Amino acid sequence: MTAVHPAWLPDDLLAPLGSRRVRVLGAGLLVETVRAEIRRAVALHGGQLVDDPGSADVVLAATDDDSADGVEEYVVSRSGGVTTVSGAGAGLLHGLFHLVRLGEAAFGPDRPTERHAPAYPLRMLDHWDNVDVHPVMGQVERGYSGGSIFYADGRVRADLSRVAEYGRLLAAVGINRVAINNVNVHRREARLLTDDLAGVARIADVLRPWGIGVHLSVSFNSPVLLGGLATADPLDPGVQEWWARTTARVYEAVPDFGGYVVKADSEGRPGPFAYGRDHADGANLLARAVAPFGGTVHWRAFVYDHRQDWRDRSTDRARAAYDHFVPLDGRFDDNVVLQVKHGPMDFQVREPLSPVLAAMPRTHLAVELQVTQEYTGQQRHVCYLGPAWSELLGFRLRGPGGATVAEDVGGVVAVSNVGDDRFWTGHPLAQANLYALGRMAWDPASDPATVLDEWIAMTFPGAAPGIGATLHRIMDGSWRTYEDYTAPLGVGFMVRPGHHYGPDVDGYEYTPWGTYHFADRDGVGVDRSVATGTGFAGQYPPHWAAVYGSVTRCPDELLLFFHHVPYTHVLRSGSTVIQHVYDTHVEGVEEVERMVAAWAGTEGAVPDDVFVEVRERLAEQLRSAREWRDQLCAYFFRKSGIPDAKGRVAVR
Ligand code: GCV
């Protein structure tokens, strides 16, 4: 078996630190992790772990006793030829990885003192891993990187060394929590809460030294499913007592357990609606069970009617989260975090921001992102998502001059893209998305292009000159390229139902899951204006309600999300809708052709295994992009009867 890929922590990267004389001061679990990292680095690169204060080139000093809950900030300074990092708790660990990132630059001339602190205490990954292999979804739901790193053969893995390596990678980018099972909690996975606590505790033991806390997704129906109760009604004293008792046992096994993640009344999962209760009743039930132990409940706002009738034009999936949750603002307990998908739909390549993110000032909110590329090429396509996340985290949902989304929320949660694949993420370049997620959750104002360069420099430290620029060229614009050759102008969901890979313009159009484009012979798009449509545009604060509600002011990239327009409608760009479809699809494929050619030029300059793996995946990306182009262009030509003004698109 080939060794697991080191991702952004290859041994070579430790050379600047590992070749020096390093002193580590302090005691405790996380300081021991720092010491072990230094031992590893100096053993590889000829340096030394020293005790003598006079002989150290580098000092890593714990400023307080450490704990996973501790303050995470750190300070780096350089004077008199000595680089010093100090931090309490996980801060020292983050500071260590900051030195690794800086490389030789950390040991140059004296530097001004730098202070670093995360934007949020909550920087979390949700794993959609099943303990068993699900007959339809496989072991990792929407996973494109092999099986689970946590479970094998129907139980928590006996050998968790891969999880320890994962913890190290996550600590190096600043992630501090993971939820270790699928939010779609099936019967077997539900039992993690009760029968398999020893396994959960072992995972927590392995991640704790990396400053990472463990959370569990639980079924709202657990009292019935696991406890044999007749009801899971949140207002039933027996149910409350069951959760309190069960939770106390969890904390006995895992004293620093993070809390529960819940998907309720969503896509068939059980929830409070069955008992005539609302989501605040449901969330507070669990919040009160974890509160005595300092735990948190992550309650997902992904609630919509997945059994709607496509003939009914008044039901709009986009409205659902706001309609369900905004009236509950102020009713959630203090240890509830409402976890809101970034868009009102479902992780499409382009969506507006969810209006919920600006509408619940009395509720703790976290924005949920998707690192796993369900709708963005399933890790067969290069699609670097840093620019998309940067755009949405920096978006001023309350209007110009208002707070950014990053300022409005209290944390970032993202669905992980990792599996037991040798490269961790299937596509080797998809590692950059996990890296960027961690870095941007730490500092949402990070420039995604800089983060990309950082990832390239760390992952390919020995690459020949110029290779970094080539990789940058391939990856930096790849999200917009993906958008170009797939669904146009914000319309979304033109994917094959079920697995969601590849084009199918009408795939979801007549299903119970929602209706997405309403294309007919005259035009395309969903009217979500207040005046004539579903009214969704009116859920935004006044500035964006006015912009999105206006067919002339709405940004091009979201036009079809908010309006139904003729194919001849002239966009703000000056192009017509139909010509835009042709242009972006033709140009998107041309861009993928350039990506393929650029990658060919890296042969011999990046490791062979990475070269071959990426080359094969790019070949599939090109095939798939052409398929998207041909289907989309043919579909809209047939609907509109208007040919490509530039004559490039075949009339089929
Ligand atoms: C875990 C989408 C995905 C589902 C996922 C769901 C969710 O609908 O296709 O696989 O379920 O989102 O976020 O809960």
XYZ file of C-alpha atoms and ligand atoms in Angstrom:
666
model
C 0.000 0.000 0.000
C 1.354 3.404 -0.966
C 1.923 5.826 1.887
C -0.742 8.395 2.672
C -0.024 11.724 1.010
C 1.335 14.326 3.479
C -0.921 17.088 2.084
C 0.304 20.508 3.306
C 2.720 19.090 5.862
C 5.432 17.252 3.903
C 8.575 16.549 5.912
C 10.663 18.911 3.756
C 8.570 21.790 4.961
C 9.805 21.270 8.510
C 13.450 21.874 7.508
C 13.789 25.543 8.512
C 12.454 24.809 11.992
C 13.866 21.301 12.298
C 17.418 22.362 11.540
C 17.500 24.795 14.496
C 17.898 24.618 18.240
C 14.425 24.793 19.699
C 13.295 25.205 23.272
C 9.752 24.408 24.356
C 8.532 25.789 27.668
C 5.469 24.630 29.528
C 3.572 21.510 30.344
C 0.263 19.930 29.451
C -1.301 17.969 26.655
C -1.043 20.556 23.883
C 2.456 21.620 24.860
C 3.441 17.948 24.634
C 2.033 17.921 21.104
C 4.230 20.910 20.259
C 7.238 19.177 21.820
C 6.550 15.990 19.835
C 6.309 18.011 16.603
C 9.657 19.622 17.342
C 11.180 16.235 18.133
C 9.936 14.945 14.790
C 11.262 18.001 12.933
C 14.719 18.012 14.523
C 15.101 14.253 14.029
C 14.403 14.766 10.316
C 16.540 17.840 9.790
C 19.439 17.729 12.225
C 18.404 20.361 14.766
C 17.997 19.886 18.504
C 15.403 20.188 21.230
C 17.279 22.103 23.931
C 16.704 23.064 27.558
C 19.431 25.634 27.923
C 17.957 29.165 27.546
C 21.196 30.571 26.134
C 21.524 28.196 23.223
C 18.077 28.296 21.590
C 17.368 29.885 18.172
C 13.660 29.332 18.652
C 11.554 29.430 21.811
C 7.998 28.158 21.997
C 6.562 29.195 25.324
C 3.207 28.287 26.797
C 1.846 31.294 28.621
C -0.714 29.429 30.641
C -1.780 25.899 31.417
C -3.349 24.442 28.305
C -6.736 23.055 27.533
C -8.631 22.492 24.327
C -11.080 25.221 25.389
C -8.326 27.714 26.102
C -7.585 30.909 24.338
C -6.239 30.205 20.889
C -4.225 33.301 20.166
C -0.466 33.471 19.818
C 2.302 36.037 19.498
C 5.390 35.708 17.300
C 8.430 37.929 17.622
C 12.054 37.908 16.578
C 14.844 39.761 18.260
C 18.484 39.154 19.043
C 18.591 36.220 16.661
C 15.856 34.341 18.538
C 12.334 33.699 17.276
C 9.790 33.407 20.067
C 6.256 32.119 19.893
C 4.039 32.367 22.915
C 0.469 31.320 23.388
C -1.895 29.711 25.816
C -3.631 26.447 25.128
C -4.031 25.635 21.486
C -2.532 29.042 20.696
C 0.967 27.656 21.036
C 0.121 24.849 18.634
C -1.272 27.317 16.085
C 1.848 29.422 16.589
C 4.048 26.426 15.853
C 2.280 25.868 12.527
C 2.577 29.567 11.793
C 6.354 29.121 12.011
C 6.119 26.152 9.680
C 4.199 28.298 7.181
C 6.716 31.121 7.436
C 9.641 28.778 6.765
C 13.025 30.576 6.618
C 11.249 33.932 6.805
C 10.645 33.231 10.515
C 14.388 33.306 11.119
C 15.534 36.298 9.092
C 16.266 39.758 10.436
C 14.326 40.978 13.465
C 10.608 41.179 12.752
C 7.897 43.276 14.318
C 5.801 41.417 16.839
C 2.797 39.692 15.268
C -0.354 38.775 17.175
C -2.791 36.280 15.750
C -6.221 35.307 16.994
C -9.043 33.467 15.248
C -12.095 35.415 14.154
C -14.317 32.800 15.811
C -14.048 30.261 18.588
C -16.062 27.912 16.339
C -14.306 26.515 13.265
C -15.847 23.191 12.585
C -16.015 20.404 10.020
C -19.061 18.195 9.637
C -18.332 14.706 8.380
C -21.205 13.058 6.611
C -19.741 9.644 7.431
C -21.886 6.598 8.010
C -20.645 3.864 10.286
C -22.038 1.276 7.888
C -21.933 1.522 4.144
C -25.281 3.027 3.149
C -26.860 1.175 0.188
C -27.359 4.379 -1.834
C -25.016 6.972 -0.353
C -22.052 4.716 0.341
C -20.023 5.183 3.464
C -19.538 8.926 3.188
C -22.626 10.762 1.976
C -21.546 13.064 -0.860
C -18.034 11.778 -0.275
C -15.665 11.606 -3.231
C -12.539 10.434 -1.453
C -13.111 6.813 -0.571
C -14.445 5.466 2.715
C -14.529 6.945 6.193
C -11.350 7.588 8.130
C -13.313 7.023 11.347
C -15.231 3.798 10.741
C -14.621 0.411 9.155
C -16.444 -2.905 9.356
C -19.445 -1.351 11.072
C -17.573 0.191 14.001
C -15.084 2.861 14.988
C -11.769 1.795 13.476
C -9.420 -0.059 15.778
C -6.487 1.774 14.244
C -7.076 5.518 14.424
C -3.601 6.570 13.328
C -5.057 8.104 10.177
C -7.384 10.202 12.345
C -4.361 11.398 14.309
C -2.689 12.469 11.034
C -5.910 14.217 10.091
C -5.950 16.036 13.430
C -2.425 17.259 12.733
C -3.432 18.584 9.295
C -6.509 20.292 10.726
C -4.602 21.851 13.603
C -2.160 23.262 11.070
C -4.993 25.198 9.394
C -6.827 26.137 12.572
C -9.873 23.849 12.597
C -10.879 23.148 16.194
C -14.000 20.940 16.073
C -15.309 18.009 14.078
C -18.694 16.337 14.000
C -17.870 12.736 13.270
C -21.041 11.319 11.728
C -23.610 12.066 9.083
C -26.411 14.519 9.838
C -28.658 11.953 8.189
C -28.515 9.744 11.251
C -29.539 6.215 10.344
C -30.288 3.581 12.964
C -26.737 2.253 13.153
C -25.193 5.711 13.409
C -27.728 6.779 16.039
C -26.206 4.185 18.350
C -22.922 6.077 18.550
C -24.717 8.129 21.185
C -25.378 5.203 23.449
C -23.852 1.847 22.551
C -20.631 2.996 20.876
C -19.501 5.672 23.284
C -16.208 3.921 23.871
C -15.455 4.329 20.163
C -16.435 8.001 20.234
C -14.190 8.464 23.263
C -11.269 6.897 21.401
C -11.734 9.331 18.496
C -11.883 12.215 20.984
C -8.678 10.949 22.628
C -6.881 10.973 19.302
C -8.043 14.469 18.309
C -7.699 16.140 21.716
C -3.902 16.546 21.501
C -4.492 18.608 18.350
C -6.870 20.977 20.111
C -9.869 19.513 18.320
C -13.165 18.766 20.047
C -15.628 16.103 18.943
C -19.351 16.531 18.267
C -21.998 13.953 17.338
C -24.914 14.211 14.963
C -27.951 12.791 16.688
C -31.408 11.746 15.635
C -34.209 13.809 17.121
C -36.013 10.526 17.442
C -33.342 8.977 19.675
C -35.598 8.592 22.735
C -37.840 6.328 20.642
C -35.129 4.699 18.544
C -32.649 4.046 21.314
C -34.547 4.578 24.544
C -37.733 2.647 23.772
C -39.912 5.654 24.693
C -43.257 6.122 22.993
C -42.510 9.711 22.030
C -39.708 12.159 21.278
C -41.915 15.187 22.069
C -39.585 17.927 23.300
C -42.060 19.061 25.951
C -42.502 15.592 27.430
C -40.748 15.312 30.840
C -39.781 11.682 30.143
C -38.093 12.737 26.913
C -36.272 15.573 28.670
C -35.124 13.179 31.363
C -33.923 10.669 28.725
C -31.799 13.291 26.988
C -30.389 14.518 30.307
C -29.443 10.987 31.377
C -28.039 10.008 27.994
C -26.047 13.215 27.720
C -24.572 12.779 31.190
C -23.250 9.391 30.066
C -21.711 10.964 26.962
C -19.856 13.470 29.120
C -18.672 10.708 31.433
C -17.035 9.084 28.422
C -15.862 12.325 26.780
C -15.577 15.124 29.349
C -14.774 17.779 26.732
C -17.459 16.599 24.296
C -18.549 19.516 22.062
C -22.255 18.788 21.732
C -24.892 17.721 19.231
C -25.532 18.512 15.567
C -29.136 18.094 14.466
C -30.889 17.882 11.116
C -34.573 17.836 12.025
C -37.734 17.986 9.921
C -35.517 18.063 6.882
C -35.521 15.665 3.949
C -37.420 13.072 5.928
C -35.454 13.284 9.176
C -37.585 13.289 12.337
C -38.127 16.535 14.194
C -40.394 18.531 16.493
C -43.088 19.116 13.856
C -44.360 15.563 14.419
C -45.444 16.683 17.905
C -46.825 20.062 16.909
C -43.718 21.770 18.354
C -41.380 24.205 16.650
C -37.646 24.230 16.089
C -36.936 26.347 19.154
C -38.684 23.725 21.314
C -36.623 21.032 19.619
C -33.269 22.778 19.836
C -33.774 23.902 23.438
C -34.568 20.352 24.527
C -31.088 19.244 23.519
C -29.460 22.507 24.549
C -30.698 22.006 28.117
C -29.267 18.504 28.170
C -25.755 19.652 27.194
C -25.810 23.011 29.035
C -24.675 21.679 32.441
C -21.531 20.399 30.716
C -20.809 23.463 28.618
C -21.956 21.803 25.373
C -23.458 23.371 22.267
C -26.299 22.329 19.982
C -25.835 22.982 16.293
C -29.335 23.065 14.901
C -29.467 23.140 11.114
C -31.724 25.601 9.334
C -31.874 23.404 6.222
C -35.622 22.864 6.469
C -37.846 22.877 3.391
C -40.637 20.896 1.808
C -39.053 18.125 -0.229
C -42.447 16.786 -1.203
C -43.720 19.791 -3.053
C -45.843 19.710 -6.175
C -44.079 21.199 -9.187
C -47.454 22.365 -10.502
C -47.803 24.618 -7.449
C -45.956 27.813 -8.373
C -46.431 29.475 -5.005
C -44.166 27.131 -3.004
C -40.601 28.345 -3.174
C -37.845 26.305 -1.568
C -35.696 29.445 -1.348
C -38.106 30.991 1.162
C -38.273 28.021 3.493
C -35.441 28.577 6.003
C -36.453 32.206 6.577
C -40.133 31.338 6.896
C -39.417 28.609 9.442
C -36.711 30.232 11.542
C -36.909 34.016 11.528
C -40.147 34.070 13.580
C -38.235 32.088 16.241
C -35.499 34.706 16.683
C -34.871 35.242 20.391
C -36.362 31.913 21.452
C -33.245 29.757 21.179
C -31.206 29.083 24.309
C -27.795 30.664 24.533
C -25.952 27.418 23.752
C -27.825 26.844 20.495
C -26.080 27.728 17.247
C -28.337 27.876 14.222
C -26.293 26.447 11.364
C -27.371 28.136 8.128
C -26.315 26.996 4.659
C -24.719 29.922 2.864
C -27.400 30.026 0.233
C -31.157 29.571 0.396
C -30.966 26.413 -1.730
C -28.212 23.871 -1.377
C -24.552 24.628 -2.062
C -25.019 25.479 -5.737
C -22.069 26.933 -7.616
C -23.858 30.299 -7.487
C -26.607 31.359 -5.104
C -27.406 34.570 -3.304
C -26.636 34.595 0.423
C -29.282 33.155 2.697
C -31.329 36.116 4.006
C -31.523 34.286 7.361
C -27.920 35.364 7.963
C -29.050 38.974 8.412
C -32.421 38.393 9.995
C -31.844 36.801 13.408
C -29.956 39.271 15.597
C -30.991 37.497 18.818
C -29.779 34.053 17.723
C -26.248 32.652 17.493
C -25.604 31.840 13.845
C -22.956 29.855 12.030
C -22.641 29.827 8.261
C -22.421 26.359 6.714
C -20.190 25.852 3.673
C -19.567 22.739 1.605
C -15.975 21.692 1.075
C -17.037 18.377 -0.376
C -17.736 19.254 -4.001
C -21.246 17.834 -4.319
C -22.380 20.434 -6.841
C -18.980 21.704 -7.911
C -17.458 18.777 -9.753
C -17.344 16.067 -7.087
C -13.564 16.246 -6.784
C -13.225 15.044 -10.360
C -13.113 18.680 -11.478
C -10.648 21.290 -10.280
C -12.796 23.861 -8.523
C -10.945 25.994 -5.984
C -13.657 27.402 -3.742
C -11.620 30.013 -1.849
C -12.841 32.885 -4.062
C -16.481 31.830 -3.605
C -16.127 31.712 0.180
C -14.279 35.000 0.251
C -17.042 36.634 -1.758
C -19.797 35.356 0.468
C -18.050 35.932 3.803
C -17.262 39.491 2.762
C -20.774 40.186 1.460
C -22.627 43.060 3.135
C -26.046 41.524 3.417
C -27.473 44.536 5.255
C -26.427 46.809 2.405
C -23.446 49.053 1.671
C -21.752 50.120 4.893
C -23.400 47.309 6.864
C -21.695 44.358 8.503
C -20.204 41.579 6.398
C -21.584 38.066 6.701
C -18.336 37.153 8.447
C -19.081 39.824 11.047
C -22.701 38.782 11.435
C -22.050 35.124 12.222
C -20.329 33.562 15.215
C -18.674 30.671 13.439
C -17.949 28.754 10.269
C -18.976 25.140 9.778
C -18.208 23.189 6.627
C -18.957 19.764 5.260
C -15.655 17.931 4.971
C -14.239 16.556 1.716
C -11.982 13.945 3.289
C -11.970 10.164 3.090
C -9.564 7.267 3.383
C -8.257 7.912 -0.114
C -4.467 8.144 -0.320
C -4.675 11.842 -1.246
C -7.287 12.469 1.463
C -9.545 14.316 -0.985
C -9.660 12.116 -4.100
C -8.446 14.884 -6.377
C -5.051 15.991 -5.062
C -5.835 19.627 -5.856
C -9.041 19.428 -3.794
C -6.792 19.476 -0.731
C -6.569 23.217 -1.372
C -10.251 23.601 -0.532
C -9.850 22.007 2.881
C -6.758 24.102 3.491
C -8.510 27.305 2.443
C -11.560 26.531 4.551
C -9.424 26.273 7.661
C -7.467 29.427 6.907
C -10.579 31.421 6.025
C -12.494 30.206 9.066
C -9.570 31.536 11.112
C -9.483 34.798 9.181
C -12.445 35.341 6.841
C -10.753 38.435 5.409
C -7.892 36.317 4.010
C -7.218 36.852 0.346
C -8.091 33.536 -1.346
C -5.346 33.956 -3.956
C -2.754 34.383 -1.185
C -4.171 31.371 0.635
C -3.875 29.390 -2.587
C -0.227 30.389 -2.982
C 0.392 29.452 0.630
C -1.127 26.023 0.011
C 0.927 25.556 -3.144
C 4.154 26.531 -1.390
C 3.463 24.176 1.512
C 2.271 21.213 -0.541
C 4.928 21.397 -3.245
C 7.983 22.765 -1.387
C 10.430 21.139 -3.784
C 8.668 21.997 -7.029
C 10.669 23.553 -9.850
C 10.483 27.340 -10.298
C 7.434 28.460 -12.220
C 5.319 25.511 -11.123
C 3.661 27.566 -8.431
C 2.538 30.086 -11.020
C 1.198 27.310 -13.257
C -0.783 25.775 -10.422
C -2.093 29.189 -9.478
C -3.217 29.770 -13.070
C -5.022 26.441 -13.182
C -6.748 26.791 -9.833
C -7.431 30.421 -9.003
C -10.189 30.984 -11.559
C -11.497 27.416 -11.564
C -14.674 28.161 -9.563
C -15.782 30.749 -12.145
C -14.802 28.392 -14.942
C -16.974 25.682 -13.394
C -19.829 28.159 -13.174
C -19.282 29.081 -16.844
C -19.694 25.605 -18.264
C -22.491 24.481 -15.918
C -25.695 26.254 -14.801
C -25.940 29.869 -16.005
C -26.849 33.126 -14.264
C -27.615 31.658 -10.852
C -30.253 29.211 -11.989
C -28.680 26.102 -10.387
C -29.694 22.467 -10.005
C -29.381 21.380 -13.644
C -27.713 18.193 -12.444
C -28.603 14.530 -12.715
C -30.954 13.710 -9.869
C -29.671 11.508 -7.074
C -25.923 11.584 -7.498
C -25.831 15.197 -8.791
C -22.960 14.726 -11.259
C -23.178 15.899 -14.855
C -25.827 17.890 -16.721
C -29.559 17.254 -16.757
C -31.341 20.524 -17.392
C -34.781 19.196 -16.549
C -33.539 16.620 -14.055
C -35.243 18.239 -11.073
C -37.744 20.420 -12.872
C -40.753 18.170 -12.376
C -39.769 16.478 -9.113
C -40.968 17.055 -5.532
C -37.623 18.598 -4.544
C -38.276 22.035 -5.962
C -38.416 23.658 -9.376
C -35.441 25.588 -10.580
C -35.599 27.207 -14.005
C -39.118 27.244 -15.575
C -37.591 27.373 -19.070
C -40.136 27.618 -21.857
C -40.031 28.821 -25.449
C -40.072 32.470 -24.400
C -37.709 32.650 -21.465
C -36.090 31.200 -18.378
C -35.663 31.853 -14.640
C -37.711 31.956 -11.458
C -39.691 35.063 -10.601
C -38.912 35.635 -6.940
C -39.810 39.301 -6.917
C -42.337 40.640 -4.434
C -44.435 42.307 -7.102
C -45.132 39.329 -9.337
C -43.234 36.344 -7.969
C -42.785 34.240 -4.849
C -41.723 37.213 -2.730
C -38.377 35.700 -1.763
C -36.533 38.891 -2.768
C -38.475 40.653 -0.025
C -36.789 38.533 2.654
C -33.616 40.602 2.259
C -32.821 43.836 4.060
C -34.090 46.844 2.054
C -31.008 47.494 -0.093
C -30.759 43.965 -1.481
C -34.523 43.498 -1.578
C -34.634 46.451 -3.969
C -31.634 45.298 -6.021
C -32.685 41.661 -6.328
C -36.301 42.612 -6.886
C -35.444 44.726 -9.898
C -34.832 43.023 -13.204
C -32.537 45.839 -14.282
C -30.537 46.188 -11.050
C -30.155 42.496 -10.223
C -26.533 41.360 -10.764
C -26.184 39.249 -13.918
C -24.833 36.227 -12.087
C -28.076 35.955 -10.088
C -30.564 37.164 -12.663
C -32.264 33.832 -13.309
C -32.430 33.082 -9.603
C -34.643 36.134 -9.136
C -36.359 36.730 -12.468
C -37.991 34.996 -15.394
C -36.811 36.846 -18.496
C -36.949 36.402 -22.277
C -33.912 34.829 -23.952
C -33.368 38.154 -25.675
C -33.210 40.063 -22.374
C -30.093 42.242 -22.356
C -27.888 41.684 -19.321
C -25.960 44.404 -17.541
C -22.924 43.040 -19.400
C -24.570 44.028 -22.719
C -25.003 40.432 -23.874
C -28.372 38.730 -24.209
C -29.286 35.842 -21.920
C -29.117 33.309 -24.749
C -25.809 34.624 -26.066
C -24.416 34.594 -22.520
C -25.321 30.906 -22.244
C -23.496 30.152 -25.498
C -20.471 32.326 -24.713
C -19.862 31.106 -21.184
C -20.250 27.459 -22.141
C -17.917 27.714 -25.113
C -15.380 29.780 -23.175
C -15.626 27.611 -20.070
C -14.631 24.546 -22.061
C -11.791 26.466 -23.722
C -10.537 27.365 -20.267
C -10.569 23.709 -19.217
C -8.569 22.917 -22.381
C -6.005 25.490 -21.225
C -5.950 23.915 -17.761
C -5.209 20.510 -19.297
C -2.374 21.959 -21.395
C -0.913 23.855 -18.437
C -0.948 20.739 -16.273
C 0.864 18.762 -18.997
C 3.709 21.225 -18.520
C 4.182 20.213 -14.875
C 5.339 16.681 -15.733
C 8.553 15.924 -13.892
C 8.207 19.060 -11.771
C 5.583 17.758 -9.343
C 5.608 14.256 -7.825
C 4.699 11.627 -10.438
C 1.758 10.213 -8.515
C 0.184 13.662 -8.203
C 0.909 14.395 -11.849
C -0.798 11.247 -13.097
C -3.790 11.505 -10.764
C -4.483 15.137 -11.706
C -3.958 14.455 -15.426
C -6.563 11.682 -15.334
C -9.050 13.800 -13.435
C -8.531 16.743 -15.781
C -9.311 14.462 -18.723
C -12.632 13.643 -17.063
C -13.223 17.325 -16.312
C -12.754 18.156 -19.979
C -15.083 15.365 -21.082
C -17.680 16.474 -18.570
C -17.332 20.189 -19.404
C -17.934 19.393 -23.096
C -20.980 17.372 -22.150
C -22.317 20.282 -20.095
C -21.630 22.714 -22.949
C -23.301 20.562 -25.564
C -26.379 19.713 -23.519
C -26.948 23.217 -22.199
C -26.436 24.883 -25.554
C -28.602 22.363 -27.398
C -31.331 22.623 -24.789
C -31.527 26.399 -24.910
C -31.231 26.515 -28.673
C -34.153 24.110 -28.969
C -36.228 26.094 -26.469
C -35.451 29.522 -27.885
C -34.824 28.824 -31.567
C -32.133 31.503 -31.436
C -28.753 30.404 -32.808
C -25.318 31.405 -31.497
C -24.540 34.806 -33.021
C -20.913 33.717 -33.306
C -21.778 30.497 -35.094
C -19.763 28.228 -32.775
C -22.589 26.232 -31.255
C -23.878 23.405 -33.430
C -27.601 23.519 -34.186
C -28.722 20.138 -32.858
C -26.703 15.031 4.367
C -28.206 17.938 0.263
C -27.436 16.670 0.011
C -27.762 15.611 1.049
C -27.474 16.201 2.428
C -28.314 17.454 2.599
C -28.054 18.156 3.916
O -29.569 17.750 0.036
O -27.714 16.227 -1.278
O -26.965 14.484 0.792
O -27.735 15.272 3.440
O -28.007 18.360 1.584
O -27.331 19.135 3.906
O -28.580 17.733 4.933
